[in-house]
Structures are given as C-alpha cells and as structure tokens.
XYZ file of C-alpha atoms in Angstrom:
595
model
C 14.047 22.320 4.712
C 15.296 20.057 1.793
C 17.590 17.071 1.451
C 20.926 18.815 1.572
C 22.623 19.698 -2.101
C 25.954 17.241 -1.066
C 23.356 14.065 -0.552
C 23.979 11.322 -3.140
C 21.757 8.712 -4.095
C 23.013 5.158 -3.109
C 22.546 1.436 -3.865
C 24.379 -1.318 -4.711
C 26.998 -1.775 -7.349
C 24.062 -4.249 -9.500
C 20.650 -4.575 -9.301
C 18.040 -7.131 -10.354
C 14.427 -6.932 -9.972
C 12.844 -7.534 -6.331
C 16.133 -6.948 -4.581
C 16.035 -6.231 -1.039
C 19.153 -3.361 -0.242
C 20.464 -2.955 3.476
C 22.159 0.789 3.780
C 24.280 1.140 7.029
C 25.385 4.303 8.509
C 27.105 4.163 12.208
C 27.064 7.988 13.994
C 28.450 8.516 17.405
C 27.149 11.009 19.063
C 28.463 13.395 22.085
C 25.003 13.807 23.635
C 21.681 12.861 23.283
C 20.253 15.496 20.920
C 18.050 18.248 21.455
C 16.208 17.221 18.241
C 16.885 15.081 14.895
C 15.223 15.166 11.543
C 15.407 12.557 8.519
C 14.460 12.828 5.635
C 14.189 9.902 3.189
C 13.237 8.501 -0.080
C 14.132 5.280 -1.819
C 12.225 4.231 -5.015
C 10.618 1.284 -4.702
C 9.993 1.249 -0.813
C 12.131 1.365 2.729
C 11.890 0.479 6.447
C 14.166 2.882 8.524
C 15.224 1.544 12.039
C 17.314 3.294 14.071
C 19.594 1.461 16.956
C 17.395 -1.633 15.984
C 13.922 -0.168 16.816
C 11.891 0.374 13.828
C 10.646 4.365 13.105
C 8.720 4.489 9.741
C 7.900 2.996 6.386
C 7.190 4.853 2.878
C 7.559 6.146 0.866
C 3.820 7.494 0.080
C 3.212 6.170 -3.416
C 4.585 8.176 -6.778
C 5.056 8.839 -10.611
C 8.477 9.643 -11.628
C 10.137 12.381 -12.250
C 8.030 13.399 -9.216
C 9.519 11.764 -5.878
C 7.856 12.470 -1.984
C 10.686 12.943 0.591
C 9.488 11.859 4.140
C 10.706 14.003 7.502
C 11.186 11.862 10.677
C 11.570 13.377 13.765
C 13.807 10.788 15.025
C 15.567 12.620 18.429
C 14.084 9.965 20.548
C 15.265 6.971 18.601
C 18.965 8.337 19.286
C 21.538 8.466 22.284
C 25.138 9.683 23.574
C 27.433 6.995 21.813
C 27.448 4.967 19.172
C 23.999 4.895 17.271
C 23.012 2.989 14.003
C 20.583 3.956 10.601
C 19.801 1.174 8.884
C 17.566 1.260 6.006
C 15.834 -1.734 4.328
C 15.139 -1.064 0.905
C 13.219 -2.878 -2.016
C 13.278 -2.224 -5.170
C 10.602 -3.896 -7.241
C 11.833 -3.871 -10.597
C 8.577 -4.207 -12.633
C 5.918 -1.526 -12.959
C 3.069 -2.608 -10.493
C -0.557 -0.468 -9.484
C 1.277 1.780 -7.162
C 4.290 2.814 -9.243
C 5.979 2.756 -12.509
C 8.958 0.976 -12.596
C 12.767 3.331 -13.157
C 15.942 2.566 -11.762
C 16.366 2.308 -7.654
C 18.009 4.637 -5.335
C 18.355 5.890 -1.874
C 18.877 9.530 -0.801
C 18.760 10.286 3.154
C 19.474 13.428 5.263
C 19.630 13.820 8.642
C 20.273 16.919 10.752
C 20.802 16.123 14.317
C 20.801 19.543 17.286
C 22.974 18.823 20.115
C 23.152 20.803 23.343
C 25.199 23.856 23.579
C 23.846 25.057 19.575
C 26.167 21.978 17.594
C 24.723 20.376 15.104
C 25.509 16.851 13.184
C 24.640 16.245 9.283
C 24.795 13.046 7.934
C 23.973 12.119 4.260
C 24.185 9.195 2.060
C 27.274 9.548 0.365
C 30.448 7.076 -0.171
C 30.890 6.839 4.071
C 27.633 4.841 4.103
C 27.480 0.848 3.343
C 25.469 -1.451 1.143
C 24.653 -4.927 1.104
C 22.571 -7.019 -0.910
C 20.024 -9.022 0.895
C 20.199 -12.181 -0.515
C 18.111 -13.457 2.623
C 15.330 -13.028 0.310
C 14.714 -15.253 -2.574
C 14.397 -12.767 -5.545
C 13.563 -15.428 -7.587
C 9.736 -15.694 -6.879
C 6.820 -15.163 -8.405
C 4.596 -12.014 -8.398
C 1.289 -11.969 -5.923
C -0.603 -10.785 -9.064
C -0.778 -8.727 -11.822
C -0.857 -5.594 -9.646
C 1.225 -6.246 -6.412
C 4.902 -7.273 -6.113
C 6.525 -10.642 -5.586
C 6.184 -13.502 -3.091
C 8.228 -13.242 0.064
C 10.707 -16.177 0.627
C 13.252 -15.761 3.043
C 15.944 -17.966 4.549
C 16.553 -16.603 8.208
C 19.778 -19.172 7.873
C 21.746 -17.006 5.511
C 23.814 -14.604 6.724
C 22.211 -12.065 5.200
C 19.600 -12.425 7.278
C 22.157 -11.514 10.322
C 22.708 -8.120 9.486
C 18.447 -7.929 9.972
C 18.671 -10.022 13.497
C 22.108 -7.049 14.252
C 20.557 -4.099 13.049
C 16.721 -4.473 12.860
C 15.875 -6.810 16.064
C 13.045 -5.509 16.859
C 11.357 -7.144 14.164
C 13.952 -9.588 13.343
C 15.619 -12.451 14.718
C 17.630 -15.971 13.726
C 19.054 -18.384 16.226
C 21.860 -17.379 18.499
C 22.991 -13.769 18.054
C 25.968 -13.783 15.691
C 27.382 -10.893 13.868
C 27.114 -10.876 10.179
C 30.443 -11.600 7.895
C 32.144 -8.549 6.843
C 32.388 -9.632 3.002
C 28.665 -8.937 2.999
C 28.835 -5.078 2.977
C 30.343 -3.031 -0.164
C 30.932 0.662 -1.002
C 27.977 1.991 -2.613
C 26.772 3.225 -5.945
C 26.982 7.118 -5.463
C 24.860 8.401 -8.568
C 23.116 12.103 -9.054
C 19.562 12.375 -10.555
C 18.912 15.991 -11.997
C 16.149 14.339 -13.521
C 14.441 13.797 -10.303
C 12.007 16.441 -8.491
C 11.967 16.074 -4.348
C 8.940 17.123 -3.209
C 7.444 17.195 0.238
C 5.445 13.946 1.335
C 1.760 16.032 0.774
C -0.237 13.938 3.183
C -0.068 12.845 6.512
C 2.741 10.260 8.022
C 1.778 6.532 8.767
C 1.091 5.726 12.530
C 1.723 2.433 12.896
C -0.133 0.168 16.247
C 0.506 -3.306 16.916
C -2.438 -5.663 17.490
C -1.457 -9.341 18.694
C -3.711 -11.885 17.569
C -6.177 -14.282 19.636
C -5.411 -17.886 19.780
C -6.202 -19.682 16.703
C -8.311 -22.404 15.497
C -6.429 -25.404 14.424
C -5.988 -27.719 11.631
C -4.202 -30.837 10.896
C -3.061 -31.210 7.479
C -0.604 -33.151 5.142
C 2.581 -32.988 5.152
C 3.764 -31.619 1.407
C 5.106 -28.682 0.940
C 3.716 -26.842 -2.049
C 5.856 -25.007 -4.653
C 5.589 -21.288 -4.037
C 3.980 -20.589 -7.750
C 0.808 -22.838 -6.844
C 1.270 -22.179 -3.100
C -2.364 -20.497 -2.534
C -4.086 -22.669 -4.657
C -2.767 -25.367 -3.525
C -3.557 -24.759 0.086
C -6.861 -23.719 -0.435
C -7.745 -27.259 -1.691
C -5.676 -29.796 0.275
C -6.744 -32.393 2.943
C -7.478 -30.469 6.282
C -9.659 -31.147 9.360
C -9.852 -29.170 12.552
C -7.795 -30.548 15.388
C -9.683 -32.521 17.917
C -10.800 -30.564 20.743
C -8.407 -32.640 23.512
C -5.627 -31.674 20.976
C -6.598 -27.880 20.823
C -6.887 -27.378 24.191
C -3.644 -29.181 25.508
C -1.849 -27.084 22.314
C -3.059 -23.609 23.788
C -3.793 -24.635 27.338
C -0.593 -22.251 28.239
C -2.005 -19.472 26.307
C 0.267 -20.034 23.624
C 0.388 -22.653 20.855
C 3.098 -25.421 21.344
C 3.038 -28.735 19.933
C 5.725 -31.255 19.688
C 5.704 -32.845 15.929
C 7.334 -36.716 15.083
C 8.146 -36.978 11.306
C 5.756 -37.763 9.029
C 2.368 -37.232 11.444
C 0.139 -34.308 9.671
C 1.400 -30.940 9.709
C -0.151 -27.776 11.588
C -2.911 -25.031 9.792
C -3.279 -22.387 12.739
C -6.042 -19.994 11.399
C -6.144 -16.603 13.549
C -8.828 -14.218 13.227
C -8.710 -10.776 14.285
C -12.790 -10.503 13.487
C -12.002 -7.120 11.459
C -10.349 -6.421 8.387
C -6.731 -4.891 9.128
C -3.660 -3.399 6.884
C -0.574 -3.673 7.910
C 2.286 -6.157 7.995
C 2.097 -9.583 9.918
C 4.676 -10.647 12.255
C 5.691 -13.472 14.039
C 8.120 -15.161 17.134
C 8.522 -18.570 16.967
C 10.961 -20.967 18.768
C 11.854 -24.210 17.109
C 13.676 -27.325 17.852
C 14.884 -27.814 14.389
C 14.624 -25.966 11.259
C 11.422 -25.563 9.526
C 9.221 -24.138 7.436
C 6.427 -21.603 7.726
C 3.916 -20.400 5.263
C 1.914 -17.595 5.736
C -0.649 -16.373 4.034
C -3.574 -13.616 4.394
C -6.847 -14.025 3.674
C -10.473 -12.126 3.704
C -12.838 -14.445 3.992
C -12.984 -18.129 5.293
C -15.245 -21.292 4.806
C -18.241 -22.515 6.738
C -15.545 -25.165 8.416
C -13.218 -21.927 9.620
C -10.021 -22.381 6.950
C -9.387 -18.994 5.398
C -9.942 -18.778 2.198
C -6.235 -18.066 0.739
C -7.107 -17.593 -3.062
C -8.928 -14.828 -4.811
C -8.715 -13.816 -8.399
C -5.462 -15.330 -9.038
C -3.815 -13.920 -5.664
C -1.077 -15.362 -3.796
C -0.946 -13.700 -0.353
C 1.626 -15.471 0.545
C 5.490 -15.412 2.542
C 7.911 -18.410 2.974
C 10.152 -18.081 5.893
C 13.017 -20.961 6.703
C 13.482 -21.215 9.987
C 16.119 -22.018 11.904
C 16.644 -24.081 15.259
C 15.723 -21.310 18.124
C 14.180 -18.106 18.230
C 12.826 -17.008 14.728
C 11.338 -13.262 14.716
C 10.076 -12.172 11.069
C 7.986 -9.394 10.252
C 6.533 -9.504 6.199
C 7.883 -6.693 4.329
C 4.802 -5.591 2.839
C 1.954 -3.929 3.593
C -1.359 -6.079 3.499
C -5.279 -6.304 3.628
C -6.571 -9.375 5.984
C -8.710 -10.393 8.464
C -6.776 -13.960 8.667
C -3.519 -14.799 9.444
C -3.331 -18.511 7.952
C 0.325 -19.751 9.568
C 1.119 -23.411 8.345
C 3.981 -25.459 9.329
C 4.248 -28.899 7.964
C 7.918 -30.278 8.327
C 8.757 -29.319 11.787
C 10.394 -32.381 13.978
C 10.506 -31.819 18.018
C 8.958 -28.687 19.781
C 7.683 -25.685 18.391
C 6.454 -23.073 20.527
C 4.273 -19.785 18.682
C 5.458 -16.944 20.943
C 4.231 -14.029 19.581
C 1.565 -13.898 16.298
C 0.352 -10.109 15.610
C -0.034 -7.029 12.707
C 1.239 -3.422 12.449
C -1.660 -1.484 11.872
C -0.390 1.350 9.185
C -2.372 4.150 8.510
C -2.344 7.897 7.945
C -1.600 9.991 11.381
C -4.786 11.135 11.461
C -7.418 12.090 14.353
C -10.620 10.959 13.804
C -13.148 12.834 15.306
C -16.451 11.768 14.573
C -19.412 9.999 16.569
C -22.402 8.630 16.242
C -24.856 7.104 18.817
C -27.976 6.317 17.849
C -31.046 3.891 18.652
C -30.166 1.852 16.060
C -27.822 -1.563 16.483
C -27.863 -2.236 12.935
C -27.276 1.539 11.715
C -23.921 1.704 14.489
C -22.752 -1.402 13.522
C -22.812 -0.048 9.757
C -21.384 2.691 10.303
C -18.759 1.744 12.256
C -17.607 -1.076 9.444
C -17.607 2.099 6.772
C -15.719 4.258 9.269
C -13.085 1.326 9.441
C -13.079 0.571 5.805
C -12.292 4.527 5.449
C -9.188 4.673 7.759
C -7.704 1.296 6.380
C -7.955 3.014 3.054
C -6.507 6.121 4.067
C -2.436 5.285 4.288
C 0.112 6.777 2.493
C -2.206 7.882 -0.028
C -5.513 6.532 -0.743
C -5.710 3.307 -1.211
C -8.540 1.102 -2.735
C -8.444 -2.648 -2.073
C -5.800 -3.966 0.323
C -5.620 -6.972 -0.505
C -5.552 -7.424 -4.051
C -4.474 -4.303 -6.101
C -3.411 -1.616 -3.704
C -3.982 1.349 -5.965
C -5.265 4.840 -5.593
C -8.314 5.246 -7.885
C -9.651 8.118 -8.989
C -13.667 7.417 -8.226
C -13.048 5.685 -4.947
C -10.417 8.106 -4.097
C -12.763 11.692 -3.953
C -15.302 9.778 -1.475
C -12.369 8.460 1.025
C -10.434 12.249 0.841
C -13.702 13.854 1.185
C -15.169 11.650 3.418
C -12.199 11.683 6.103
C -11.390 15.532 5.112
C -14.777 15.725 6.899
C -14.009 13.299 10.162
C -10.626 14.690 11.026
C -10.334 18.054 9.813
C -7.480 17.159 7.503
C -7.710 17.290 3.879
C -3.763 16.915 3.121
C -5.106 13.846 1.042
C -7.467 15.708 -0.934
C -4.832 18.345 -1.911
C -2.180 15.656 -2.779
C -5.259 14.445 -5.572
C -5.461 18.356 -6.934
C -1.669 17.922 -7.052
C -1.023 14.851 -8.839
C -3.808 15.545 -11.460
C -1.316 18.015 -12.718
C 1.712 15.285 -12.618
C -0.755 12.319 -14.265
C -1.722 14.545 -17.069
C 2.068 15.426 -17.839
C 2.460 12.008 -17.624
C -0.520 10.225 -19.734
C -2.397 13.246 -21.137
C -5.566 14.465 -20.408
C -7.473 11.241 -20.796
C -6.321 9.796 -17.604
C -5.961 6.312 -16.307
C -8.487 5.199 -13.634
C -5.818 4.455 -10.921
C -2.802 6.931 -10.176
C 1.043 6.666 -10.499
C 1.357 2.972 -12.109
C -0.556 0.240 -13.543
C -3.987 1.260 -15.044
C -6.105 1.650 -18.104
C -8.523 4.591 -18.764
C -11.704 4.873 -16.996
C -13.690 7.511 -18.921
C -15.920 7.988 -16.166
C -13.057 7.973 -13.551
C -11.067 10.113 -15.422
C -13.808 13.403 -15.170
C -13.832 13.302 -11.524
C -10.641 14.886 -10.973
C -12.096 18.337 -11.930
C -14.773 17.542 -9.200
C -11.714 17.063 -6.914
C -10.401 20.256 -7.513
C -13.467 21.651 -6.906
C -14.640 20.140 -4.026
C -10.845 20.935 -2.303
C -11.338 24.718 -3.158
C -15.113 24.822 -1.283
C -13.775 22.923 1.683
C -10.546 24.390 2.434
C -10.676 27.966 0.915
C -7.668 27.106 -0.863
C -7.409 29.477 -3.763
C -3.263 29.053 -4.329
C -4.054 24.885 -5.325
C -6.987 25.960 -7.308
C -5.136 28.315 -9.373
C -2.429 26.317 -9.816
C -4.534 22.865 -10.702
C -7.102 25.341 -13.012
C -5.654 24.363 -16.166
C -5.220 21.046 -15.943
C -8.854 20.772 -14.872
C -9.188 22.650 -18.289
C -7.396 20.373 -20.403
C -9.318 17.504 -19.098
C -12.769 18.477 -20.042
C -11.574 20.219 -23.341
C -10.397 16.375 -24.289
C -13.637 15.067 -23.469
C -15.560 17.362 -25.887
C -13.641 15.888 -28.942
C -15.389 12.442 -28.205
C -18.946 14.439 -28.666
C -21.149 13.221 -30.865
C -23.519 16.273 -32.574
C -25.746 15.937 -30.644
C -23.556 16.469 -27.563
C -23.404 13.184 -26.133
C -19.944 11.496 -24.966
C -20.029 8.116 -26.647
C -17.779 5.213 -25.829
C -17.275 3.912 -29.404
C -15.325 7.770 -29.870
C -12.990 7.116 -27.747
C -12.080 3.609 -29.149
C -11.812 5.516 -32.416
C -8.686 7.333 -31.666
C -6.491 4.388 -31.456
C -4.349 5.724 -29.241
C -3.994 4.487 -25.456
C -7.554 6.259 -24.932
C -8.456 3.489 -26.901
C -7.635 1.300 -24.430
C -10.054 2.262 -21.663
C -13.864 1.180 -20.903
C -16.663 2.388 -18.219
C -15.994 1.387 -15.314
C -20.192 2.171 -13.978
C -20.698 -0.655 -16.880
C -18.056 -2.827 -16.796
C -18.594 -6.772 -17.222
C -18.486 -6.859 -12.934
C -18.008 -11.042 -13.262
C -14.405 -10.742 -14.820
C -12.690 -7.885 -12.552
C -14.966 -8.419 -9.148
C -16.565 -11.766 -7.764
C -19.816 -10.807 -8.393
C -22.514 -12.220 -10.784
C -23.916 -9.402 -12.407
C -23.221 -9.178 -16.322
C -21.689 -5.652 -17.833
C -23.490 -3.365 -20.095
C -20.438 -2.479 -21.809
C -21.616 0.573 -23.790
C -20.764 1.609 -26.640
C -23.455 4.776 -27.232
C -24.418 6.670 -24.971
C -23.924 6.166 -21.456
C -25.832 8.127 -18.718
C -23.734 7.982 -15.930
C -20.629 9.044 -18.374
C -22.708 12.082 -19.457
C -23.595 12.964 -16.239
C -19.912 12.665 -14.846
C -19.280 14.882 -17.676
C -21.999 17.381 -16.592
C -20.494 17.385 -13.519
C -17.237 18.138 -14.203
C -18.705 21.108 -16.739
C -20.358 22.799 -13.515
C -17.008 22.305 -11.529
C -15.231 24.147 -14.128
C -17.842 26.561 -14.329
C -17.680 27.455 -10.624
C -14.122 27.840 -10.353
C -13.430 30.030 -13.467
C -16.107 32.066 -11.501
C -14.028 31.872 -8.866
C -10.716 33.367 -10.319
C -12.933 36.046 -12.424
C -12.810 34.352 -15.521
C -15.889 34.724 -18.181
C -16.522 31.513 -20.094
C -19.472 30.375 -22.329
C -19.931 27.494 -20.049
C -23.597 28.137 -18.635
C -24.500 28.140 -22.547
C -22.669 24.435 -22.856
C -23.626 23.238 -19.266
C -27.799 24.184 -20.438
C -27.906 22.447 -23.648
C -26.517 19.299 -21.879
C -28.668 19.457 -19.238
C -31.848 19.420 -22.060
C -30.222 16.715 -24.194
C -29.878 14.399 -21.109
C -33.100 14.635 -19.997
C -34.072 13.985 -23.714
C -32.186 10.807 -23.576
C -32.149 9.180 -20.423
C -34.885 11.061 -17.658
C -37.779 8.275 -17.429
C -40.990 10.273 -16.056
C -42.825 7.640 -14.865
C -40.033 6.345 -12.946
C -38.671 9.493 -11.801
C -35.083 8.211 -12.883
C-alpha cells in the first residue's frame, strides 16, 4: 500500500540548516486496534514515538528525486483514548556522505483497523502541528567534512519540554511541566510531484539497548572548551585517573555519584563497552544545580585509559545543559564507538549518573551462522568480522561509523554478499542493483565511490557495480532485477572503454583527460593511504596502467558477459574479454613470483 494521494508534506513555516522539527498529531481512539500501519519519510532524518515510547528511526539513506517510505506496524504502541505521534525531525541543510542536500519535508500515513471492520486514516495535512526545536543550538559546527553538525542542546528551554511531554522515554528536564502553547504553529502544507516514494528496499532497524559498565575515572580542569576545538581540546588537557579511595567511594553504590565544591577539578568518566557499537548514546542524570555535560565517542584510547576523542579532524561530540533534577537525553544521531567519554566540569553539589547506555541499531536481520572450531585465535577473529559485518549492515550499508558513514561501492558488495550468505536475506544486495540505476541517472556512468551524497570517483569502485548485479542474479535467481539493472550495467562498462588506451589498457591519466567530474576521481587500491586513513604506507598514485583497475575491469567484462547470456543476448564479448586476458598477463603476470 502507498502513502495515501490526500497526504501533504509538512514543516515549518522557515527553515535554516540543522533545524530540529517537532510534528504533533493527537488521535483518540474508540478501541485498541486490531492493527496500525505508518508509513513515513522526512528528508533529512526522523525519530517517531508514539504515546512517548520511541518505535523507529530512518529513513534508510537516499538520492533525490528517489525517496524510501518506511511501514511501522505500530498497533501495539496505541490504546482506547487519547494517543499521541510525535515525530522528531532534522533536517541537515548541507549535502553530507549519506545524502545530497534539497529542501526538508515530512509526509506520514497511518491506517489504523479497529474492531467490528472500522478503520482510522490519519495523514499529515493542515490538522497536524509544528514547532521548531530551538532546544538545539543550530548554530554549531559540523563533526567533519562528511557527517552533520555538533549536538548542543539546552534541556532548560522550553523547547526542550515538548521532548520531556511527548518523547519521555528518552527525554527528560526537571519537574514535568507542559510546554507553552506559542511554541506550536500551523504547518507548511507543500506537494512534491517531483518526488518518487518508493518502498524502504532493505530490512527495518532493530534497535537493543546495552547499559554500560561502571567507568574509569578522571579528574580534570575545570574549563570548558568552545565547541569548535572541543575534541581537540579534550584530547590534550590536564587529566589523571582518580585515586582508587575516590573511585571506589564514587561507584561503591553501583552507580557514580560525587558531590563537587566550586572550583575543585572536574569529572572525565570513561566507559567501555570492550566492543565497537553503533547506535545512539543515552544518558539519566540527576543534578543539584545546572551543569554541563560533554560527551563524546571514541574508538580507541591511550595506554593511561582516556579515550582517544580526535581522529582525522573529527568531533564526536554533544553538549547538553542541564538543569537542576532529573536530566534524560538520548544523542540524535547514530554513531560508531567503543567509548562513551562523559565529562562534567562545572557541576556544584550532588550529581548522581543514573543510567549511562547505547541503542544498538541495525538491520532486522537473523543471523544464522556458526562456527566452532579448535582454534581460540581463528573464533575470536571471526567473531570480531562477524560483528564488524552487522554494525555495518543498518539502514543500508554502511562503511565506517564513526567518521564518514557512507555506503561505498567496494566495501559495500563484500558486507551484502557476505550477510546475504549468514541470514538468508539479500534485500541489501538488491537495494545496490537498484540504486546503480538511480546513481547513474544521477552522476553518469562514471560513478562516485560512495552512494547518494558526498563522494568523488573511484575508478576501481565504480566497475564493481556490474559485479553486484551479477552476483545478486546467481544468488537469488532474480531475473526481474537483472533485467531491469542490465542496461545500466551496460552503460557502465561501455564508459570505461573510452579511457582505453590501444593497446587495451584502462589508464588513469584518460580519465583526468576529460575534464569533466571524471576528472576528479583517483584509485582508490593506490591511493596515498597516509592522507585519507592513519596508516603509514605511501600511495602509488598511478597514472598508467594499473593492474588491479584492469582487472576490476576484466571482471566486470565477464559479469556482463554472463548475464547477456543469461537474457539470450549474443555479444562479441568473449572476443574483448580474451584479448584482455592476453594483454594483462603481458603486462603485469610475474612468473617467477606467480603474481
């Protein structure tokens, strides 16, 4: 079923970039309901909670004019009475790794069954309410280059009430108060023919919470760090771990409390989870007087336990102003960590850390593999890779949590073919087949290396999606995708033959020739490693002939082959695919290595 024809998109009246967007909807209801299904989208992201509990996030990352509406089955969150949607949006306003930056809007449809064969709709439309969030400073800076801004949010405005009213289970300010009515406006009711709603195409996030252990603690100074320089800043201040008298009297009630005086150090609580997680961090605290927390996530720490909060220019960081008495905050984003670094510096009287923790989000999905074997070692291995696969498989498939977020070709057919093969699910390898088509309408055939936002050309990244297409058909049987993807896989390697040399080569220094955004790209197999990864290897950076390029190119010329075979079709390929084949071993096979 699709979002109903009479559903309008809504926001507020103006927008600005990284504004946060509350959308209200009260329903009473005559009975519980039999069943209930949503449907959403907002461009750039949303939380839905329903009667204050929180459902779902999305949506699963996209290109413009191509949108993916999410279904909820959302029966359970509702009752007899009065019942409330609310729906936290943001809208990013800047074109980051994930997504390429339009206008926002928010289009929701839900169809409720009630006993005796009645049925409810509700849609956004002009019933609905909007309010800007101005709990959240929009006025920070960006995490990085990829990634979207810096949280900082004052749980003292009363903005912040209608999260604490609406949203409590993951929010929470002081004593309950209801937010001023001046706060909510009409909305923005707009129509966008433009726009394509298309069915999320891979599985919905699942989302687990995990509290954290107790932490290790620091003492540190008491400045408070501008938010620009925040992570830097942090990473080389004055710390020392607490003495161990101190830690243990701090946690001895399996919490951490500690009662500051002004102007003693401030507190660094480090809390490790001992496994890399993605998800959003949350916290309960319970203060005497306001204060402020920073929190930041981290990968790695030093040999003296303090996370290490800084990595290629990276601010994984949230401000949250507290206020005298309960404070419950949840970070809006979605993050890679293994460390939750929590430091509060200007606190006077008690504070008591309730509740520290992270929501797990990743794909529905049932893994099904084992392995058991004699080998520690090998288990242990494989068990980190398995992990490192399901954190990567969320709403699509995502490559580095931490730092860039994006769906990359060449990391991307491993993960989809690699948890295709655990669960029996290869919705995310079909949703690659798919949005090869969209990215080519989009960039042309000589593709960027990451999907649906920021991203240069990878010319070896940009072959494998022919591979994709291929490798989807022979594992699923799927003949409908193929046919429908076949061309596109056709455009693709027909651009790559115009950057031939006579001899039948790909070399680099064609594609820099064209002067287009082609131009643009490199190899990522021979990239300069020291200036986009921490490593200290130097890059090739070719600018001939490149054997992993060629054979990426081979590859992609026996794909096609294949699947023309596949749909009947006579080509001259196994003439083109066997003079390759000779001029590579010409040029790069080493017989005395065997390489």
């Amino acid at each position: 079923m699709k979002i109903s024809s009479d559903a309008r998109w809504i926001w507020t009246s103006e927008t600005h970039p990284n504004q946060f967007v509350a959308a209200l909807r009260h329903l009473p209801l005559m009975a519980a309901p039999q069943r209930a299904t949503l449907r959403i989208f907002a461009d750039t992201k949303y939380k839905l909670y329903i009667n204050g509990q929180f459902v779902n996030a999305g949506p699963a990352h996209f290109r413009k004019p191509v949108v993916p509406v999410d279904a909820y089955e959302v029966g359970a969150f509702l009752q007899k009475g009065k019942n409330t949607i609310l729906v936290v949006a943001h809208f990013v306003g800047t074109t980051v790794k994930y997504n390429a930056v339009d206008k926002p809007g928010l289009i929701v449809d839900l169809q409720v069954a009630l006993p005796g064969g009645k049925h409810v709709k509700v849609v956004t439309d002009a019933r609905w309410q909007v309010a800007d969030l101005g709990c959240w400073n929009s006025a920070t800076p960006r995490r990085n280059w990829a990634m979207e801004h810096v949280e900082d949010v004052d749980l003292a405005h009363p903005a912040f009430r209608i999260l604490a009213r609406y949203a409590g289970s993951d929010y929470a300010a002081g004593p309950a108060r209801n937010e001023p009515a001046n706060l909510w406006q009409k909305p923005a009711l707009q129509d966008r023919p433009d726009l394509e709603l298309r069915e999320r195409q891979v599985a919905l996030l699942a989302w687990t919470r995990e509290e954290a252990p107790l932490p290790t603690i620091f003492r540190t100074n008491t400045e408070i760090h501008n938010l620009p320089d925040t992570a830097v800043r942090l990473d080389h201040e004055y710390i020392r771990p607490a003495w161990d008298a101190d830690a243990y009297e701090l946690t001895r009630g399996g919490v951490v409390r500690f009662d500051r005086r002004e102007g003693e150090p401030g507190f660094g609580l480090c809390y490790d989870f001992r496994h890399m997680c993605a998800g959003d961090a949350a916290a309960e605290i319970v203060c005497d007087a306001p204060c402020t927390l920073d929190l930041a996530l981290a990968e790695n720490a030093r040999t003296d336990g303090h996370p290490i909060v800084w990595r290629n220019g990276t601010l994984y960081y949230a401000r949250y102003h507290l206020v005298a008495g309960v404070n419950r905050v949840r970070f809006y984003h979605s993050n890679g960590h293994r460390y939750l670094y929590l430091v509060i510096k200007d606190a006077v009287g008690m504070v008591e850390l309730r509740r520290v923790s992270t929501h797990h989000g990743r794909a529905d999905l049932d893994f099904r593999d084992v392995l058991a074997c004699d080998d520690r070692v090998a288990e242990s291995l494989y068990r980190i890779s398995r992990r490192s696969l399901m954190l990567n498989t969320q709403s699509v498939l995502c490559d580095c949590n931490t730092r860039e977020q994006g769906a990359y070709w060449g990391d991307s057919l491993w993960v989809s073919d690699s948890v295709g093969h655990q669960t029996g699910d290869f919705r995310h390898m079909r949703n690659l087949c798919i949005s090869m088509t969209d990215e080519v309408r989009a960039n042309g055939p000589i593709l960027p290396g990451c999907l649906y936002g920021l991203g240069q050309p990878l010319y070896d990244f940009g072959l494998v999606p022919v591979e994709i297409l291929w490798r989807y058909y022979r594992f699923t049987g799927d003949q409908a995708v193929l046919r429908a993807h076949l061309d596109t896989a056709r455009a693709i390697v027909q651009a790559y033959r115009s950057f031939r040399d006579p001899n039948g080569l790909l070399a680099v220094r064609n594609f820099k020739a064209v002067g287009d955004a082609a131009g643009s790209g490199l190899l990522f197999l021979d990239h300069p490693g020291n200036t986009w990864h921490p490593m200290t290897t130097t890059g090739i950076d070719r600018h001939d002939y490149s054997s992993g390029l060629n054979l990426f190119y081979l590859q992609a010329l026996q794909a096609l082959a294949a699947m023309e075979r596949v749909c009947g079709n006579r080509t001259k390929l196994a003439g083109e695919i066997d003079a390759l084949t000779k001029t590579l071993r010409a040029h790069f096979f080493v017989p005395a290595q065997g390489l």
